[in-house]
Amino acid sequence: MFETIAVTTDARGVATLTLNRADKHNAMSAQMITDLTQAAHQLGTDDAVRVVVLTGAGKSFCAGGDLGWMQSQMAAESETRFVEARKLAEMLQALNTLPKPLIGAIHGNAFGGGVGLASVCDVAIGVDTVKMGLTETKLGLIPATIGPYVIARMGEARARRVFMSARVFEAAEAVELGLLARIVPAADLNDAVEAEVLPYLACAPGAVASAKQLVRQLGPRIDDAVIDHTIRELVDRWETEEAKEGIGAFFEKRKPAWISKV
C-alpha cells in the first residue's frame, strides 16, 4: 500500500508506523511525505487502532529532508515550492493532531525533519546512543515547518540553544531539552515503549482522543496562520543565495563559502 513506510497493527490495536527507507537513513522524500500523511489519516479514522508507535528501519530514525527532494525545490518555480512546502507542513500537522496516542521509538539518529517527527509524538523514548540536531542552517536553510512543533516541545528558551546553531547533541541533552522523555539502552527500547503503550489500552479511546485535542488547544497555537507563516519562511529560504550555496556545496562535496578558511 505504501512505498516508503510500513504499517502493521497487532490484535490489541497497537499500530506500528515504520519509516522504511533504511538505505537513505529514512530521509523524507516527497513520496514519504505523502505516505505519512495518508497513514496518519487512515490510522486516525480506524476505530480498531488504539495507539500508534512511530519508528524507523535501519540504523537511523530519520536523517531529515531528502537532499534530492530539496535540490529539486531549488530548480522549481515558486508556486511548486509552495505546494511542496505545504505538503510537508500538512504531514506534520496530520501526525500532530492524530486522534490516537503517538509514541516515538527513536532507535537511531534524528536530524532536521527527524527532530520534527520526534516533536509531534506525544512521548518519544530514545536509545542512549542517539544523536540529534537541527542541522538546517548548515545548508543555508531554517527549521521552518517543523519549528512550531519543536518549540512547542522544548519551549523557546531551550529551543534557542540548538535551533540556529546546527549543533549535534547527545541523547542525554535531548532529554534535558525535552525532545525525548527518557533514554534507555537499545536492548530495552521495546520494553520501554510497551510501558508507554499499555496504560492506553485500559482507557476509553474517545476520552483519550478528546483529552489529546484539549491539551493541544491549551498548548502553543499551531493553526492555519502559523502553518502558512512557516511555509512562506521555508519557501523564502529556498530562494536565497545561501540555500543555493549550501545545497550546492553538499552535492559537490565541498565546504560552503561561509565556513572560515582559518
Short mmCIF file of C-alpha atoms in Angstrom, two decimals:
data_model
loop_
_atom_site.label_atom_id
_atom_site.label_comp_id
_atom_site.label_asym_id
_atom_site.label_seq_id
_atom_site.Cartn_x
_atom_site.Cartn_y
_atom_site.Cartn_z
CA MET A 1 0.00 0.00 0.00
CA PHE A 2 2.81 2.42 0.88
CA GLU A 3 6.15 2.82 -0.90
CA THR A 4 8.30 4.38 1.84
CA ILE A 5 6.70 3.33 5.12
CA ALA A 6 5.28 0.15 6.63
CA VAL A 7 2.20 -0.08 8.85
CA THR A 8 1.24 -3.10 10.92
CA THR A 9 -1.42 -3.45 13.64
CA ASP A 10 -1.49 -6.14 16.32
CA ALA A 11 -4.52 -7.81 17.86
CA ARG A 12 -4.65 -5.23 20.66
CA GLY A 13 -4.96 -2.32 18.24
CA VAL A 14 -1.37 -1.14 18.57
CA ALA A 15 -0.22 0.10 15.16
CA THR A 16 3.46 0.42 14.30
CA LEU A 17 4.29 3.01 11.66
CA THR A 18 7.83 2.41 10.38
CA LEU A 19 9.83 4.79 8.22
CA ASN A 20 11.17 2.37 5.63
CA ARG A 21 13.95 3.99 3.60
CA ALA A 22 16.78 2.42 5.56
CA ASP A 23 19.26 2.82 2.68
CA LYS A 24 18.63 6.60 2.79
CA HIS A 25 18.60 6.79 6.61
CA ASN A 26 14.82 7.34 6.32
CA ALA A 27 15.28 10.81 4.84
CA MET A 28 11.90 12.29 3.97
CA SER A 29 11.26 12.25 0.23
CA ALA A 30 8.17 13.64 -1.50
CA GLN A 31 6.72 10.12 -1.53
CA MET A 32 7.39 9.60 2.17
CA ILE A 33 5.67 12.88 2.99
CA THR A 34 2.62 11.70 1.02
CA ASP A 35 2.71 8.24 2.59
CA LEU A 36 2.93 9.62 6.13
CA THR A 37 0.02 11.97 5.54
CA GLN A 38 -2.15 9.18 4.19
CA ALA A 39 -1.14 6.84 7.01
CA ALA A 40 -1.99 9.45 9.63
CA HIS A 41 -5.46 9.91 8.18
CA GLN A 42 -6.06 6.16 7.89
CA LEU A 43 -4.87 5.37 11.40
CA GLY A 44 -6.76 8.31 12.82
CA THR A 45 -10.09 7.09 11.42
CA ASP A 46 -9.59 3.38 12.12
CA ASP A 47 -11.60 2.51 15.23
CA ALA A 48 -9.59 -0.68 15.69
CA VAL A 49 -6.40 1.32 16.29
CA ARG A 50 -5.84 2.37 19.91
CA VAL A 51 -2.19 3.52 19.89
CA VAL A 52 0.38 4.30 17.19
CA VAL A 53 4.12 3.72 17.57
CA LEU A 54 6.38 5.68 15.20
CA THR A 55 9.82 4.24 14.48
CA GLY A 56 12.30 3.67 11.66
CA ALA A 57 14.02 0.82 9.84
CA GLY A 58 17.79 0.52 9.71
CA LYS A 59 20.38 2.47 11.68
CA SER A 60 18.71 5.90 11.73
CA PHE A 61 15.34 7.15 12.87
CA CYS A 62 15.26 9.94 10.29
CA ALA A 63 18.07 11.95 8.69
CA GLY A 64 15.73 14.83 7.88
CA GLY A 65 14.66 16.02 4.46
CA ASP A 66 15.89 14.10 1.44
CA LEU A 67 18.57 16.26 -0.18
CA GLY A 68 17.44 15.24 -3.64
CA TRP A 69 13.95 16.50 -2.81
CA MET A 70 15.41 19.76 -1.50
CA GLN A 71 17.62 20.14 -4.57
CA SER A 72 14.57 19.74 -6.81
CA GLN A 73 12.90 22.61 -4.94
CA MET A 74 15.85 24.85 -5.82
CA ALA A 75 15.12 24.33 -9.53
CA ALA A 76 11.33 24.58 -9.21
CA GLU A 77 9.05 27.53 -9.81
CA SER A 78 7.91 29.44 -6.72
CA GLU A 79 4.37 28.05 -6.98
CA THR A 80 5.71 24.48 -6.98
CA ARG A 81 7.84 25.25 -3.93
CA PHE A 82 4.76 26.45 -2.06
CA VAL A 83 2.88 23.27 -2.97
CA GLU A 84 5.71 21.01 -1.79
CA ALA A 85 6.29 23.00 1.40
CA ARG A 86 2.59 22.80 2.18
CA LYS A 87 2.62 19.01 1.76
CA LEU A 88 5.42 18.82 4.34
CA ALA A 89 3.59 21.13 6.74
CA GLU A 90 0.31 19.25 6.37
CA MET A 91 2.05 15.93 7.05
CA LEU A 92 3.46 17.23 10.32
CA GLN A 93 0.10 18.64 11.37
CA ALA A 94 -1.67 15.38 10.47
CA LEU A 95 0.65 13.49 12.81
CA ASN A 96 0.49 16.19 15.48
CA THR A 97 -3.31 16.09 15.57
CA LEU A 98 -3.64 12.31 15.17
CA PRO A 99 -6.57 11.41 17.49
CA LYS A 100 -4.64 8.45 18.87
CA PRO A 101 -1.62 8.45 21.22
CA LEU A 102 1.57 8.65 19.13
CA ILE A 103 4.60 7.07 20.79
CA GLY A 104 8.02 7.67 19.26
CA ALA A 105 10.56 4.83 19.42
CA ILE A 106 13.71 6.74 18.48
CA HIS A 107 16.12 3.91 17.83
CA GLY A 108 18.72 5.88 15.85
CA ASN A 109 19.90 9.36 14.98
CA ALA A 110 17.39 12.12 14.17
CA PHE A 111 18.35 15.30 12.34
CA GLY A 112 16.37 18.20 10.90
CA GLY A 113 12.93 16.91 9.98
CA GLY A 114 13.62 13.84 12.10
CA VAL A 115 13.62 16.10 15.15
CA GLY A 116 10.30 17.44 13.88
CA LEU A 117 8.86 13.92 13.73
CA ALA A 118 10.02 13.22 17.28
CA SER A 119 8.41 16.50 18.37
CA VAL A 120 4.94 15.62 17.07
CA CYS A 121 4.92 12.43 19.16
CA ASP A 122 3.02 12.58 22.43
CA VAL A 123 6.01 10.93 24.06
CA ALA A 124 9.33 9.93 22.50
CA ILE A 125 11.62 7.31 24.01
CA GLY A 126 15.17 7.14 22.66
CA VAL A 127 18.12 4.82 22.88
CA ASP A 128 21.05 6.18 24.83
CA THR A 129 23.33 6.33 21.78
CA VAL A 130 21.03 8.60 19.76
CA LYS A 131 22.33 11.88 18.37
CA MET A 132 20.01 14.69 17.32
CA GLY A 133 20.35 18.10 15.75
CA LEU A 134 18.53 20.84 13.87
CA THR A 135 21.07 20.93 11.06
CA GLU A 136 19.24 23.08 8.51
CA THR A 137 21.35 26.23 8.91
CA LYS A 138 24.44 24.32 7.73
CA LEU A 139 22.68 24.18 4.35
CA GLY A 140 21.54 27.80 4.37
CA LEU A 141 18.02 26.73 5.34
CA ILE A 142 15.98 27.05 8.54
CA PRO A 143 13.82 24.61 10.57
CA ALA A 144 10.67 26.34 9.38
CA THR A 145 7.74 23.93 9.02
CA ILE A 146 8.96 21.82 11.95
CA GLY A 147 9.51 24.94 14.04
CA PRO A 148 6.10 25.18 15.75
CA TYR A 149 6.29 21.58 16.94
CA VAL A 150 9.90 21.76 18.06
CA ILE A 151 9.26 24.94 20.04
CA ALA A 152 6.02 23.55 21.50
CA ARG A 153 8.03 20.58 22.73
CA MET A 154 11.14 22.39 24.00
CA GLY A 155 9.90 25.87 24.82
CA GLU A 156 11.55 28.96 23.37
CA ALA A 157 14.39 29.24 25.87
CA ARG A 158 15.61 25.69 25.37
CA ALA A 159 14.99 25.79 21.63
CA ARG A 160 17.25 28.81 21.26
CA ARG A 161 20.16 26.67 22.50
CA VAL A 162 20.03 24.44 19.40
CA PHE A 163 17.56 25.92 16.88
CA MET A 164 20.04 28.11 14.98
CA SER A 165 23.48 26.56 15.54
CA ALA A 166 23.03 23.18 13.77
CA ARG A 167 24.87 21.70 16.76
CA VAL A 168 24.55 17.94 17.09
CA PHE A 169 23.77 16.86 20.66
CA GLU A 170 23.75 13.59 22.56
CA ALA A 171 20.78 11.63 23.92
CA ALA A 172 21.15 12.94 27.48
CA GLU A 173 20.90 16.53 26.28
CA ALA A 174 17.88 15.63 24.15
CA VAL A 175 16.16 14.61 27.40
CA GLU A 176 17.23 17.84 29.07
CA LEU A 177 15.86 19.80 26.11
CA GLY A 178 12.54 17.97 26.33
CA LEU A 179 12.75 16.25 22.94
CA LEU A 180 12.98 12.80 24.50
CA ALA A 181 11.03 11.77 27.60
CA ARG A 182 13.76 9.35 28.59
CA ILE A 183 16.55 7.22 27.17
CA VAL A 184 17.27 3.53 27.58
CA PRO A 185 19.81 1.01 26.30
CA ALA A 186 18.93 -0.25 22.82
CA ALA A 187 18.04 -3.68 24.19
CA ASP A 188 15.40 -2.10 26.45
CA LEU A 189 13.68 0.15 23.90
CA ASN A 190 10.82 -2.21 23.05
CA ASP A 191 10.02 -2.76 26.73
CA ALA A 192 10.12 0.98 27.40
CA VAL A 193 7.75 1.69 24.51
CA GLU A 194 5.44 -1.12 25.67
CA ALA A 195 5.31 0.50 29.11
CA GLU A 196 4.04 3.70 27.46
CA VAL A 197 1.51 1.81 25.32
CA LEU A 198 -0.12 -0.38 27.99
CA PRO A 199 -1.93 2.30 30.05
CA TYR A 200 -3.83 3.48 26.96
CA LEU A 201 -5.31 0.02 26.41
CA ALA A 202 -7.21 0.47 29.69
CA CYS A 203 -8.57 3.91 28.72
CA ALA A 204 -11.69 4.88 26.79
CA PRO A 205 -10.49 5.64 23.22
CA GLY A 206 -12.89 8.53 22.76
CA ALA A 207 -11.82 10.13 26.03
CA VAL A 208 -8.15 9.76 25.05
CA ALA A 209 -8.83 11.48 21.72
CA SER A 210 -10.75 14.31 23.41
CA ALA A 211 -8.06 14.77 26.05
CA LYS A 212 -5.36 14.95 23.38
CA GLN A 213 -7.37 17.53 21.44
CA LEU A 214 -7.85 19.59 24.59
CA VAL A 215 -4.19 19.61 25.59
CA ARG A 216 -3.30 20.67 22.04
CA GLN A 217 -5.85 23.51 22.21
CA LEU A 218 -4.43 24.67 25.54
CA GLY A 219 -0.83 24.50 24.34
CA PRO A 220 1.04 26.85 21.97
CA ARG A 221 -1.06 27.92 19.00
CA ILE A 222 -0.38 25.92 15.83
CA ASP A 223 -3.20 26.93 13.49
CA ASP A 224 -3.51 27.64 9.76
CA ALA A 225 -1.98 31.10 10.16
CA VAL A 226 1.09 29.73 11.93
CA ILE A 227 1.48 26.93 9.40
CA ASP A 228 1.11 29.34 6.47
CA HIS A 229 3.79 31.55 8.01
CA THR A 230 6.24 28.66 8.29
CA ILE A 231 5.57 27.67 4.68
CA ARG A 232 6.39 31.18 3.49
CA GLU A 233 9.55 31.20 5.61
CA LEU A 234 10.72 27.89 4.12
CA VAL A 235 9.99 28.94 0.53
CA ASP A 236 11.74 32.27 1.08
CA ARG A 237 14.85 30.46 2.33
CA TRP A 238 14.83 28.07 -0.62
CA GLU A 239 15.09 31.15 -2.84
CA THR A 240 18.18 32.63 -1.14
CA GLU A 241 21.75 32.53 -2.39
CA GLU A 242 22.76 30.91 0.89
CA ALA A 243 20.45 27.95 0.26
CA LYS A 244 21.76 27.55 -3.28
CA GLU A 245 25.32 27.64 -1.99
CA GLY A 246 24.68 25.29 0.95
CA ILE A 247 22.85 22.60 -1.00
CA GLY A 248 25.21 23.00 -3.96
CA ALA A 249 28.21 22.54 -1.68
CA PHE A 250 26.70 19.38 -0.22
CA PHE A 251 26.27 17.75 -3.61
CA GLU A 252 29.66 18.95 -4.82
CA LYS A 253 31.27 17.55 -1.66
CA ARG A 254 32.90 20.84 -0.71
CA LYS A 255 32.62 23.33 2.13
CA PRO A 256 30.14 26.19 1.66
CA ALA A 257 31.56 29.66 1.23
CA TRP A 258 30.66 30.83 4.74
CA ILE A 259 32.95 28.37 6.52
CA SER A 260 36.06 30.15 7.77
CA LYS A 261 39.27 29.23 5.96
CA VAL A 262 41.32 29.99 9.08
#
